[in-house]
Amino acid sequence: MLVDNVKIYVKAGDGGNGAVAFHREKYVSHGGPDGGDGGHGGNIVFRVDEGTNTLLAFRYRHKFIAGNGGNGKGGKIHGGTADDLVIMVPPGTIIRDAESGKVIHDMTENDGADYICCKGGRGGWGNRHFATPTRQVPMFAKNGTKGEEKELTLELKMLADVGLIGYPSVGKSSILAKISAAKPKIADYHFTTLSPNLGVVSTGGESGFVAADIPGLIEGAADGAGLGHAFLRHVDRCRLLLHVVDISCTEYRDPIDDIKNINYELRRYSEALASRPQIIVANKIDMLDRERVDIEEFEEFVKDSGWELVYISAVTGEGLGDMISMAANMLRELPPMLVYEAEYAPEDSFVGASKETTVRRENDTFYVEGEWLFNLMGQINFDDYESLNYFQKVLKNSGVFELLESHGCTDGKTVSIYDFEFDYIK
């Protein structure tokens, strides 16, 4: 069973709290503060599992929560840092923000390197960090920050250089079985293929390409008819399409009409997909009845459309070598496989969070609070110029400045966000 689109919730671990403690030792009267720091929470990490081609593992599990960091202890004992939670996904998985649909990361980027999706909270400082010449007995420590959390959609777009497309029962599975070691189910009835099949096609030596047999498309596939709609996404990355037609017309369909109908569905789904180079693969040449098919008209249509044409028989093997050579030569000239660029910026996590923001005024100071702000503060280095710019951008995009002004905040007033104070300047 192919599962290629799932929604999950992920949360990184919270950081541990710092400890308030003082050194106690015989004959040492002023041991001083020695509270240890809290440990960091575990990250949420996505990793490619080369041995899978489905998201079936997520069918019954939708929550992934990493461990929290340990709390600090006296004696400068640091709390334990939690292990990362590693989530295994098939090659070609795209991680999207569930609410906006924006691409967060494509797991094919950087050759499928691990991706940290949610960072664990940082451990809080123990009270020993807050000792100064004038504050020698700090009775406070810093709590750990909360780990990031997101609702995600995982979408699988298989990694194949070549996609075999066409109506059901035109011989796509038979072709894939002949040119690769794939073992797709083959029978003489529609919709034998219920999920895409991948096969590696050798072109000599160590070179080759990956081909995918995409379940049969029919008219209305872009609207969800048949099985095609569910699997059109798996053609998205293909650099070349092998458009298979039944040239023998054993089911009394016109191959020209078949090509037009399938390309119409491709255009409705994606103009970019429909514009990919195609090789028209006229299968079942061993059963051709020239009285039923006007070959000259067919060849003229293909030529006028700007496509390459090859006649083959998946049963006898005739023409398969020519088809493989033609595909390999075209692939050498084509751009590399599509990788989806990230559309989701880090500050998008906080946009719209102003609904959960509270502002209260005490004299000329405005106090801004909110759980999302508490988390944000743990991610900001207030000694770094770029980090401060990022902080200001998040506050603006999240509507905090607008909210402050609605509460009467004007230029020169003091704004306090969890002990970080600044003068408001519009």
Tab-separated table of C-alpha atoms in Angstrom:
chain	number	residue	atom	x	y	z
A	1	MET	CA	0.000	0.000	0.000
A	2	LEU	CA	1.409	3.401	-0.992
A	3	VAL	CA	1.104	6.190	1.571
A	4	ASP	CA	2.607	9.364	0.100
A	5	ASN	CA	1.009	12.271	1.981
A	6	VAL	CA	0.705	12.468	5.771
A	7	LYS	CA	0.273	15.107	8.463
A	8	ILE	CA	2.320	14.902	11.653
A	9	TYR	CA	3.099	16.936	14.776
A	10	VAL	CA	6.709	17.300	15.925
A	11	LYS	CA	8.133	18.927	19.044
A	12	ALA	CA	11.718	19.309	20.117
A	13	GLY	CA	12.616	18.805	23.769
A	14	ASP	CA	12.549	21.632	26.306
A	15	GLY	CA	15.750	22.814	27.872
A	16	GLY	CA	16.377	21.916	31.510
A	17	ASN	CA	16.242	24.561	34.239
A	18	GLY	CA	19.313	25.984	35.879
A	19	ALA	CA	19.788	25.251	39.576
A	20	VAL	CA	19.929	27.593	42.558
A	21	ALA	CA	22.513	26.096	44.893
A	22	PHE	CA	25.457	27.127	47.105
A	23	HIS	CA	28.663	25.367	47.878
A	24	ARG	CA	28.541	23.677	51.257
A	25	GLU	CA	31.768	22.310	52.646
A	26	LYS	CA	33.230	21.934	56.084
A	27	TYR	CA	35.570	24.786	56.988
A	28	VAL	CA	34.449	26.776	53.948
A	29	SER	CA	32.281	29.605	55.221
A	30	HIS	CA	31.579	31.384	51.950
A	31	GLY	CA	31.388	28.695	49.272
A	32	GLY	CA	29.443	30.832	46.864
A	33	PRO	CA	26.838	29.892	44.264
A	34	ASP	CA	27.445	26.629	42.381
A	35	GLY	CA	24.123	25.883	40.674
A	36	GLY	CA	24.635	23.853	37.489
A	37	ASP	CA	23.154	24.631	34.082
A	38	GLY	CA	20.241	22.799	32.558
A	39	GLY	CA	20.791	20.436	29.642
A	40	HIS	CA	19.627	21.138	26.101
A	41	GLY	CA	16.475	19.516	24.735
A	42	GLY	CA	16.672	17.034	21.876
A	43	ASN	CA	16.300	18.205	18.284
A	44	ILE	CA	13.845	16.811	15.732
A	45	VAL	CA	16.002	15.479	12.896
A	46	PHE	CA	14.844	14.084	9.551
A	47	ARG	CA	17.021	11.450	7.874
A	48	VAL	CA	16.695	9.692	4.521
A	49	ASP	CA	16.051	5.955	4.624
A	50	GLU	CA	17.258	4.652	1.257
A	51	GLY	CA	15.434	1.351	1.714
A	52	THR	CA	11.879	2.757	1.673
A	53	ASN	CA	9.588	4.297	-0.950
A	54	THR	CA	6.449	4.943	1.093
A	55	LEU	CA	5.337	6.920	4.154
A	56	LEU	CA	3.511	3.897	5.528
A	57	ALA	CA	5.409	4.165	8.835
A	58	PHE	CA	3.428	7.361	9.562
A	59	ARG	CA	0.012	5.839	8.981
A	60	TYR	CA	-0.616	5.127	12.666
A	61	ARG	CA	1.914	7.409	14.332
A	62	HIS	CA	1.454	11.140	13.986
A	63	LYS	CA	3.207	12.605	17.064
A	64	PHE	CA	6.963	12.834	17.490
A	65	ILE	CA	8.274	14.455	20.690
A	66	ALA	CA	11.959	14.600	21.617
A	67	GLY	CA	13.213	14.278	25.185
A	68	ASN	CA	13.707	17.229	27.524
A	69	GLY	CA	17.058	18.310	28.890
A	70	GLY	CA	17.851	17.490	32.498
A	71	ASN	CA	17.756	20.126	35.235
A	72	GLY	CA	20.994	21.415	36.667
A	73	LYS	CA	22.087	20.447	40.188
A	74	GLY	CA	24.277	21.761	42.963
A	75	GLY	CA	28.019	21.271	42.739
A	76	LYS	CA	28.018	22.776	39.239
A	77	ILE	CA	26.481	19.577	37.889
A	78	HIS	CA	25.181	20.116	34.375
A	79	GLY	CA	21.835	18.616	33.449
A	80	GLY	CA	21.927	15.893	30.807
A	81	THR	CA	21.421	16.880	27.169
A	82	ALA	CA	18.623	14.866	25.576
A	83	ASP	CA	19.193	12.748	22.481
A	84	ASP	CA	17.912	13.951	19.144
A	85	LEU	CA	14.755	12.293	17.832
A	86	VAL	CA	15.566	11.002	14.333
A	87	ILE	CA	12.644	10.537	11.931
A	88	MET	CA	13.360	8.305	8.939
A	89	VAL	CA	11.709	9.239	5.625
A	90	PRO	CA	11.990	7.897	2.057
A	91	PRO	CA	14.176	9.660	-0.524
A	92	GLY	CA	12.245	12.448	-2.200
A	93	THR	CA	10.199	13.475	0.841
A	94	ILE	CA	9.221	17.138	0.989
A	95	ILE	CA	8.566	18.696	4.406
A	96	ARG	CA	5.887	21.397	4.363
A	97	ASP	CA	4.296	23.666	6.936
A	98	ALA	CA	0.833	22.156	7.446
A	99	GLU	CA	-0.993	25.482	7.754
A	100	SER	CA	0.546	27.474	4.899
A	101	GLY	CA	1.644	24.604	2.661
A	102	LYS	CA	5.040	26.276	2.227
A	103	VAL	CA	8.063	24.068	1.590
A	104	ILE	CA	10.308	23.910	4.642
A	105	HIS	CA	12.858	21.463	3.242
A	106	ASP	CA	13.297	18.966	0.419
A	107	MET	CA	15.096	15.875	1.685
A	108	THR	CA	16.901	15.526	-1.652
A	109	GLU	CA	18.771	18.775	-1.013
A	110	ASN	CA	22.482	18.379	-0.217
A	111	ASP	CA	22.272	14.745	-1.308
A	112	GLY	CA	19.746	13.932	1.381
A	113	ALA	CA	21.804	15.127	4.359
A	114	ASP	CA	20.190	15.153	7.801
A	115	TYR	CA	17.908	18.126	8.421
A	116	ILE	CA	17.189	19.647	11.830
A	117	CYS	CA	13.553	20.682	11.574
A	118	CYS	CA	12.957	21.760	15.184
A	119	LYS	CA	15.711	22.817	17.541
A	120	GLY	CA	15.636	21.732	21.146
A	121	GLY	CA	15.348	24.336	23.886
A	122	ARG	CA	18.527	25.640	25.450
A	123	GLY	CA	19.321	24.782	29.012
A	124	GLY	CA	18.957	27.565	31.577
A	125	TRP	CA	21.921	28.973	33.474
A	126	GLY	CA	22.528	28.075	37.080
A	127	ASN	CA	22.837	30.835	39.651
A	128	ARG	CA	26.658	30.760	39.529
A	129	HIS	CA	26.456	32.713	36.235
A	130	PHE	CA	24.701	35.605	37.936
A	131	ALA	CA	27.259	36.268	40.667
A	132	THR	CA	28.842	39.733	40.506
A	133	PRO	CA	30.995	41.740	42.893
A	134	THR	CA	27.847	43.484	44.095
A	135	ARG	CA	25.545	40.431	43.897
A	136	GLN	CA	27.456	37.646	45.559
A	137	VAL	CA	24.453	35.575	46.612
A	138	PRO	CA	22.137	35.298	43.556
A	139	MET	CA	18.962	33.550	44.643
A	140	PHE	CA	17.737	32.925	41.126
A	141	ALA	CA	18.589	30.896	38.031
A	142	LYS	CA	17.316	30.863	34.461
A	143	ASN	CA	14.742	28.403	33.194
A	144	GLY	CA	15.370	26.467	30.027
A	145	THR	CA	13.633	27.575	26.844
A	146	LYS	CA	10.958	25.486	25.212
A	147	GLY	CA	11.741	23.380	22.155
A	148	GLU	CA	10.325	24.335	18.782
A	149	GLU	CA	7.155	22.617	17.603
A	150	LYS	CA	5.442	22.398	14.242
A	151	GLU	CA	2.595	20.753	12.423
A	152	LEU	CA	3.983	19.325	9.213
A	153	THR	CA	2.846	17.684	6.025
A	154	LEU	CA	5.170	15.083	4.542
A	155	GLU	CA	4.750	14.661	0.798
A	156	LEU	CA	6.603	11.988	-1.148
A	157	LYS	CA	7.714	12.823	-4.693
A	158	MET	CA	9.735	9.860	-5.866
A	159	LEU	CA	13.239	10.285	-7.244
A	160	ALA	CA	13.244	9.031	-10.824
A	161	ASP	CA	14.988	10.425	-13.903
A	162	VAL	CA	12.442	8.906	-16.262
A	163	GLY	CA	8.691	8.442	-15.813
A	164	LEU	CA	6.657	5.953	-17.837
A	165	ILE	CA	3.228	7.465	-18.388
A	166	GLY	CA	0.185	6.462	-20.408
A	167	TYR	CA	-3.217	4.821	-20.260
A	168	PRO	CA	-3.726	1.621	-18.242
A	169	SER	CA	-2.716	-1.639	-19.951
A	170	VAL	CA	-0.440	-0.052	-22.555
A	171	GLY	CA	2.509	-2.059	-21.217
A	172	LYS	CA	4.363	0.303	-18.855
A	173	SER	CA	4.926	-2.353	-16.187
A	174	SER	CA	6.055	-4.885	-18.782
A	175	ILE	CA	8.576	-2.392	-20.161
A	176	LEU	CA	9.975	-1.620	-16.689
A	177	ALA	CA	10.285	-5.342	-15.937
A	178	LYS	CA	12.216	-5.852	-19.189
A	179	ILE	CA	14.683	-2.972	-18.839
A	180	SER	CA	15.385	-3.219	-15.095
A	181	ALA	CA	15.367	-5.651	-12.192
A	182	ALA	CA	12.012	-4.328	-10.936
A	183	LYS	CA	9.258	-6.907	-10.446
A	184	PRO	CA	5.972	-5.033	-10.934
A	185	LYS	CA	2.688	-6.900	-10.973
A	186	ILE	CA	1.595	-7.515	-14.562
A	187	ALA	CA	-1.795	-8.641	-15.843
A	188	ASP	CA	-4.081	-7.877	-18.776
A	189	TYR	CA	-6.595	-5.766	-16.864
A	190	HIS	CA	-6.756	-2.084	-15.980
A	191	PHE	CA	-5.101	-0.694	-12.853
A	192	THR	CA	-2.829	-3.663	-12.194
A	193	THR	CA	-0.293	-1.136	-10.899
A	194	LEU	CA	-1.604	0.382	-7.678
A	195	SER	CA	1.562	2.244	-6.700
A	196	PRO	CA	4.598	3.598	-8.568
A	197	ASN	CA	7.387	1.088	-9.190
A	198	LEU	CA	11.037	2.099	-9.447
A	199	GLY	CA	13.743	0.338	-11.401
A	200	VAL	CA	17.394	1.070	-12.189
A	201	VAL	CA	18.140	0.852	-15.917
A	202	SER	CA	21.751	0.053	-16.841
A	203	THR	CA	23.269	1.825	-19.825
A	204	GLY	CA	26.625	0.067	-19.656
A	205	GLY	CA	29.376	0.007	-17.053
A	206	GLU	CA	28.377	1.807	-13.874
A	207	SER	CA	26.129	4.337	-15.602
A	208	GLY	CA	22.348	4.185	-15.770
A	209	PHE	CA	19.167	5.965	-14.757
A	210	VAL	CA	16.159	5.421	-12.506
A	211	ALA	CA	12.790	4.823	-14.185
A	212	ALA	CA	9.352	4.920	-12.535
A	213	ASP	CA	6.234	3.155	-13.763
A	214	ILE	CA	3.432	5.573	-12.925
A	215	PRO	CA	-0.070	4.025	-12.527
A	216	GLY	CA	-2.298	4.547	-15.552
A	217	LEU	CA	-3.724	7.972	-16.231
A	218	ILE	CA	-7.168	8.415	-17.774
A	219	GLU	CA	-9.314	11.342	-18.803
A	220	GLY	CA	-10.216	13.403	-15.749
A	221	ALA	CA	-7.109	12.313	-13.808
A	222	ALA	CA	-6.383	15.916	-12.787
A	223	ASP	CA	-9.853	15.978	-11.192
A	224	GLY	CA	-9.202	12.733	-9.334
A	225	ALA	CA	-10.609	10.210	-11.813
A	226	GLY	CA	-8.993	6.782	-11.847
A	227	LEU	CA	-5.682	6.323	-10.034
A	228	GLY	CA	-3.694	8.946	-11.897
A	229	HIS	CA	-4.468	11.930	-9.660
A	230	ALA	CA	-2.994	10.246	-6.605
A	231	PHE	CA	0.311	9.587	-8.366
A	232	LEU	CA	0.841	12.594	-10.643
A	233	ARG	CA	3.090	14.089	-7.954
A	234	HIS	CA	5.551	11.254	-8.532
A	235	VAL	CA	6.214	12.469	-12.070
A	236	ASP	CA	7.125	15.971	-10.847
A	237	ARG	CA	10.841	15.262	-10.503
A	238	CYS	CA	11.185	13.231	-13.721
A	239	ARG	CA	13.481	14.905	-16.246
A	240	LEU	CA	12.155	12.863	-19.152
A	241	LEU	CA	8.793	11.218	-19.841
A	242	LEU	CA	8.402	7.973	-21.784
A	243	HIS	CA	4.863	8.287	-23.106
A	244	VAL	CA	3.731	4.734	-23.801
A	245	VAL	CA	0.881	4.069	-26.267
A	246	ASP	CA	-0.637	0.860	-27.614
A	247	ILE	CA	0.165	1.117	-31.325
A	248	SER	CA	-1.711	-2.145	-32.018
A	249	CYS	CA	-5.002	-0.573	-30.853
A	250	THR	CA	-6.031	-3.819	-29.180
A	251	GLU	CA	-8.559	-1.879	-27.096
A	252	TYR	CA	-9.778	0.082	-30.127
A	253	ARG	CA	-8.412	3.400	-28.885
A	254	ASP	CA	-6.711	5.844	-31.209
A	255	PRO	CA	-3.067	6.322	-30.090
A	256	ILE	CA	-3.145	9.966	-31.235
A	257	ASP	CA	-6.194	10.663	-29.080
A	258	ASP	CA	-4.508	8.851	-26.161
A	259	ILE	CA	-1.454	11.111	-26.399
A	260	LYS	CA	-3.598	14.243	-26.596
A	261	ASN	CA	-5.743	13.210	-23.623
A	262	ILE	CA	-2.813	12.327	-21.362
A	263	ASN	CA	-0.969	15.556	-22.170
A	264	TYR	CA	-4.139	17.519	-21.521
A	265	GLU	CA	-4.312	16.003	-18.030
A	266	LEU	CA	-0.626	16.767	-17.461
A	267	ARG	CA	-1.169	20.421	-18.412
A	268	ARG	CA	-4.139	20.719	-16.097
A	269	TYR	CA	-2.050	19.353	-13.253
A	270	SER	CA	1.126	21.309	-14.025
A	271	GLU	CA	2.269	23.320	-17.048
A	272	ALA	CA	5.865	22.700	-16.026
A	273	LEU	CA	5.262	18.955	-16.005
A	274	ALA	CA	3.565	19.000	-19.408
A	275	SER	CA	6.543	20.869	-20.879
A	276	ARG	CA	9.044	18.115	-19.970
A	277	PRO	CA	10.702	16.367	-22.929
A	278	GLN	CA	8.880	13.226	-24.079
A	279	ILE	CA	9.715	10.149	-26.080
A	280	ILE	CA	6.649	8.530	-27.623
A	281	VAL	CA	7.045	4.793	-27.042
A	282	ALA	CA	4.806	2.917	-29.470
A	283	ASN	CA	4.466	-0.469	-27.750
A	284	LYS	CA	3.085	-3.789	-29.073
A	285	ILE	CA	4.634	-3.316	-32.525
A	286	ASP	CA	4.615	-7.126	-32.831
A	287	MET	CA	0.794	-7.010	-32.914
A	288	LEU	CA	0.438	-4.049	-35.299
A	289	ASP	CA	-2.462	-4.237	-37.770
A	290	ARG	CA	-1.674	-1.640	-40.450
A	291	GLU	CA	-5.238	-1.755	-41.712
A	292	ARG	CA	-6.424	-0.507	-38.346
A	293	VAL	CA	-3.703	2.095	-37.725
A	294	ASP	CA	-2.583	4.849	-40.089
A	295	ILE	CA	1.142	4.810	-39.294
A	296	GLU	CA	1.978	7.750	-41.552
A	297	GLU	CA	-0.610	9.953	-39.836
A	298	PHE	CA	0.676	8.834	-36.421
A	299	GLU	CA	4.320	9.569	-37.282
A	300	GLU	CA	3.441	12.943	-38.759
A	301	PHE	CA	1.531	13.890	-35.581
A	302	VAL	CA	4.496	12.949	-33.371
A	303	LYS	CA	6.962	14.798	-35.608
A	304	ASP	CA	4.827	17.954	-35.733
A	305	SER	CA	4.569	17.881	-31.920
A	306	GLY	CA	8.377	17.900	-31.629
A	307	TRP	CA	8.721	14.537	-29.856
A	308	GLU	CA	11.016	11.600	-30.480
A	309	LEU	CA	9.447	8.282	-31.511
A	310	VAL	CA	10.521	4.696	-30.987
A	311	TYR	CA	8.685	1.461	-31.799
A	312	ILE	CA	9.084	-1.383	-29.316
A	313	SER	CA	7.631	-4.668	-28.154
A	314	ALA	CA	7.801	-5.348	-24.434
A	315	VAL	CA	7.020	-9.017	-25.205
A	316	THR	CA	9.731	-9.748	-27.798
A	317	GLY	CA	12.208	-7.062	-26.681
A	318	GLU	CA	12.265	-5.410	-30.096
A	319	GLY	CA	13.382	-1.785	-29.930
A	320	LEU	CA	14.037	-1.714	-26.165
A	321	GLY	CA	17.754	-1.139	-26.665
A	322	ASP	CA	17.043	1.811	-28.960
A	323	MET	CA	14.624	3.237	-26.399
A	324	ILE	CA	17.201	2.998	-23.595
A	325	SER	CA	19.931	4.594	-25.715
A	326	MET	CA	17.609	7.399	-26.808
A	327	ALA	CA	16.591	8.100	-23.191
A	328	ALA	CA	20.191	7.992	-21.908
A	329	ASN	CA	21.379	10.411	-24.615
A	330	MET	CA	18.587	12.882	-23.859
A	331	LEU	CA	19.208	12.721	-20.109
A	332	ARG	CA	22.836	13.769	-20.617
A	333	GLU	CA	21.629	17.065	-22.087
A	334	LEU	CA	18.850	17.757	-19.592
A	335	PRO	CA	19.091	19.789	-16.349
A	336	PRO	CA	19.536	17.925	-13.047
A	337	MET	CA	16.588	16.583	-11.084
A	338	LEU	CA	14.223	19.138	-9.557
A	339	VAL	CA	14.891	20.112	-5.946
A	340	TYR	CA	12.231	22.216	-4.229
A	341	GLU	CA	13.514	25.444	-2.726
A	342	ALA	CA	12.559	26.326	0.829
A	343	GLU	CA	9.676	28.821	0.981
A	344	TYR	CA	9.271	28.877	4.747
A	345	ALA	CA	11.396	31.419	6.621
A	346	PRO	CA	12.182	30.938	10.338
A	347	GLU	CA	10.163	34.013	11.273
A	348	ASP	CA	7.067	32.419	9.670
A	349	SER	CA	6.800	30.337	12.842
A	350	PHE	CA	5.843	33.468	14.760
A	351	VAL	CA	3.689	35.308	12.225
A	352	GLY	CA	0.113	35.508	13.439
A	353	ALA	CA	1.096	34.721	16.998
A	354	SER	CA	-0.021	38.172	18.169
A	355	LYS	CA	-3.383	36.594	19.036
A	356	GLU	CA	-1.616	34.986	21.978
A	357	THR	CA	0.238	38.149	23.003
A	358	THR	CA	-0.687	40.268	26.005
A	359	VAL	CA	0.337	43.870	26.666
A	360	ARG	CA	-0.022	45.582	30.026
A	361	ARG	CA	1.034	49.070	30.971
A	362	GLU	CA	2.588	50.233	34.224
A	363	ASN	CA	3.254	53.979	34.158
A	364	ASP	CA	5.410	54.536	31.048
A	365	THR	CA	6.567	50.920	30.691
A	366	PHE	CA	4.758	48.404	28.453
A	367	TYR	CA	5.160	44.729	29.336
A	368	VAL	CA	4.715	42.270	26.450
A	369	GLU	CA	4.187	38.589	27.211
A	370	GLY	CA	3.282	35.391	25.373
A	371	GLU	CA	4.495	31.813	25.267
A	372	TRP	CA	5.749	32.228	21.698
A	373	LEU	CA	7.722	35.302	22.813
A	374	PHE	CA	9.265	33.327	25.654
A	375	ASN	CA	10.429	30.728	23.120
A	376	LEU	CA	11.689	33.426	20.762
A	377	MET	CA	13.790	35.084	23.442
A	378	GLY	CA	15.725	31.862	23.891
A	379	GLN	CA	16.747	31.972	20.224
A	380	ILE	CA	18.070	35.519	20.177
A	381	ASN	CA	21.648	36.586	20.818
A	382	PHE	CA	21.176	40.173	21.945
A	383	ASP	CA	24.887	40.902	21.523
A	384	ASP	CA	24.707	40.117	17.800
A	385	TYR	CA	23.536	42.757	15.306
A	386	GLU	CA	22.000	40.290	12.814
A	387	SER	CA	20.204	38.428	15.581
A	388	LEU	CA	18.696	41.699	16.821
A	389	ASN	CA	17.540	42.538	13.296
A	390	TYR	CA	15.853	39.144	13.073
A	391	PHE	CA	14.173	39.791	16.438
A	392	GLN	CA	12.844	43.156	15.259
A	393	LYS	CA	11.541	41.612	12.016
A	394	VAL	CA	9.647	38.909	13.893
A	395	LEU	CA	8.039	41.456	16.240
A	396	LYS	CA	6.943	43.573	13.280
A	397	ASN	CA	5.570	40.669	11.199
A	398	SER	CA	3.765	39.221	14.211
A	399	GLY	CA	1.893	42.463	14.877
A	400	VAL	CA	3.548	43.218	18.217
A	401	PHE	CA	4.392	46.818	17.310
A	402	GLU	CA	0.862	47.400	16.075
A	403	LEU	CA	-0.502	45.910	19.302
A	404	LEU	CA	1.752	48.169	21.399
A	405	GLU	CA	0.553	51.262	19.573
A	406	SER	CA	-3.058	50.255	20.092
A	407	HIS	CA	-2.308	50.264	23.844
A	408	GLY	CA	-0.904	53.812	23.672
A	409	CYS	CA	2.801	53.114	23.204
A	410	THR	CA	4.575	56.044	21.551
A	411	ASP	CA	8.165	57.072	20.769
A	412	GLY	CA	10.430	57.076	23.801
A	413	LYS	CA	8.294	54.740	25.915
A	414	THR	CA	9.961	51.714	27.492
A	415	VAL	CA	9.034	48.234	26.289
A	416	SER	CA	9.912	45.200	28.413
A	417	ILE	CA	9.828	41.667	26.999
A	418	TYR	CA	10.890	39.146	29.627
A	419	ASP	CA	13.508	41.452	31.198
A	420	PHE	CA	14.796	42.717	27.846
A	421	GLU	CA	14.045	46.437	27.753
A	422	PHE	CA	14.304	48.927	24.914
A	423	ASP	CA	12.971	52.361	24.008
A	424	TYR	CA	10.177	52.212	21.460
A	425	ILE	CA	10.902	54.106	18.244
A	426	LYS	CA	8.341	53.972	15.468
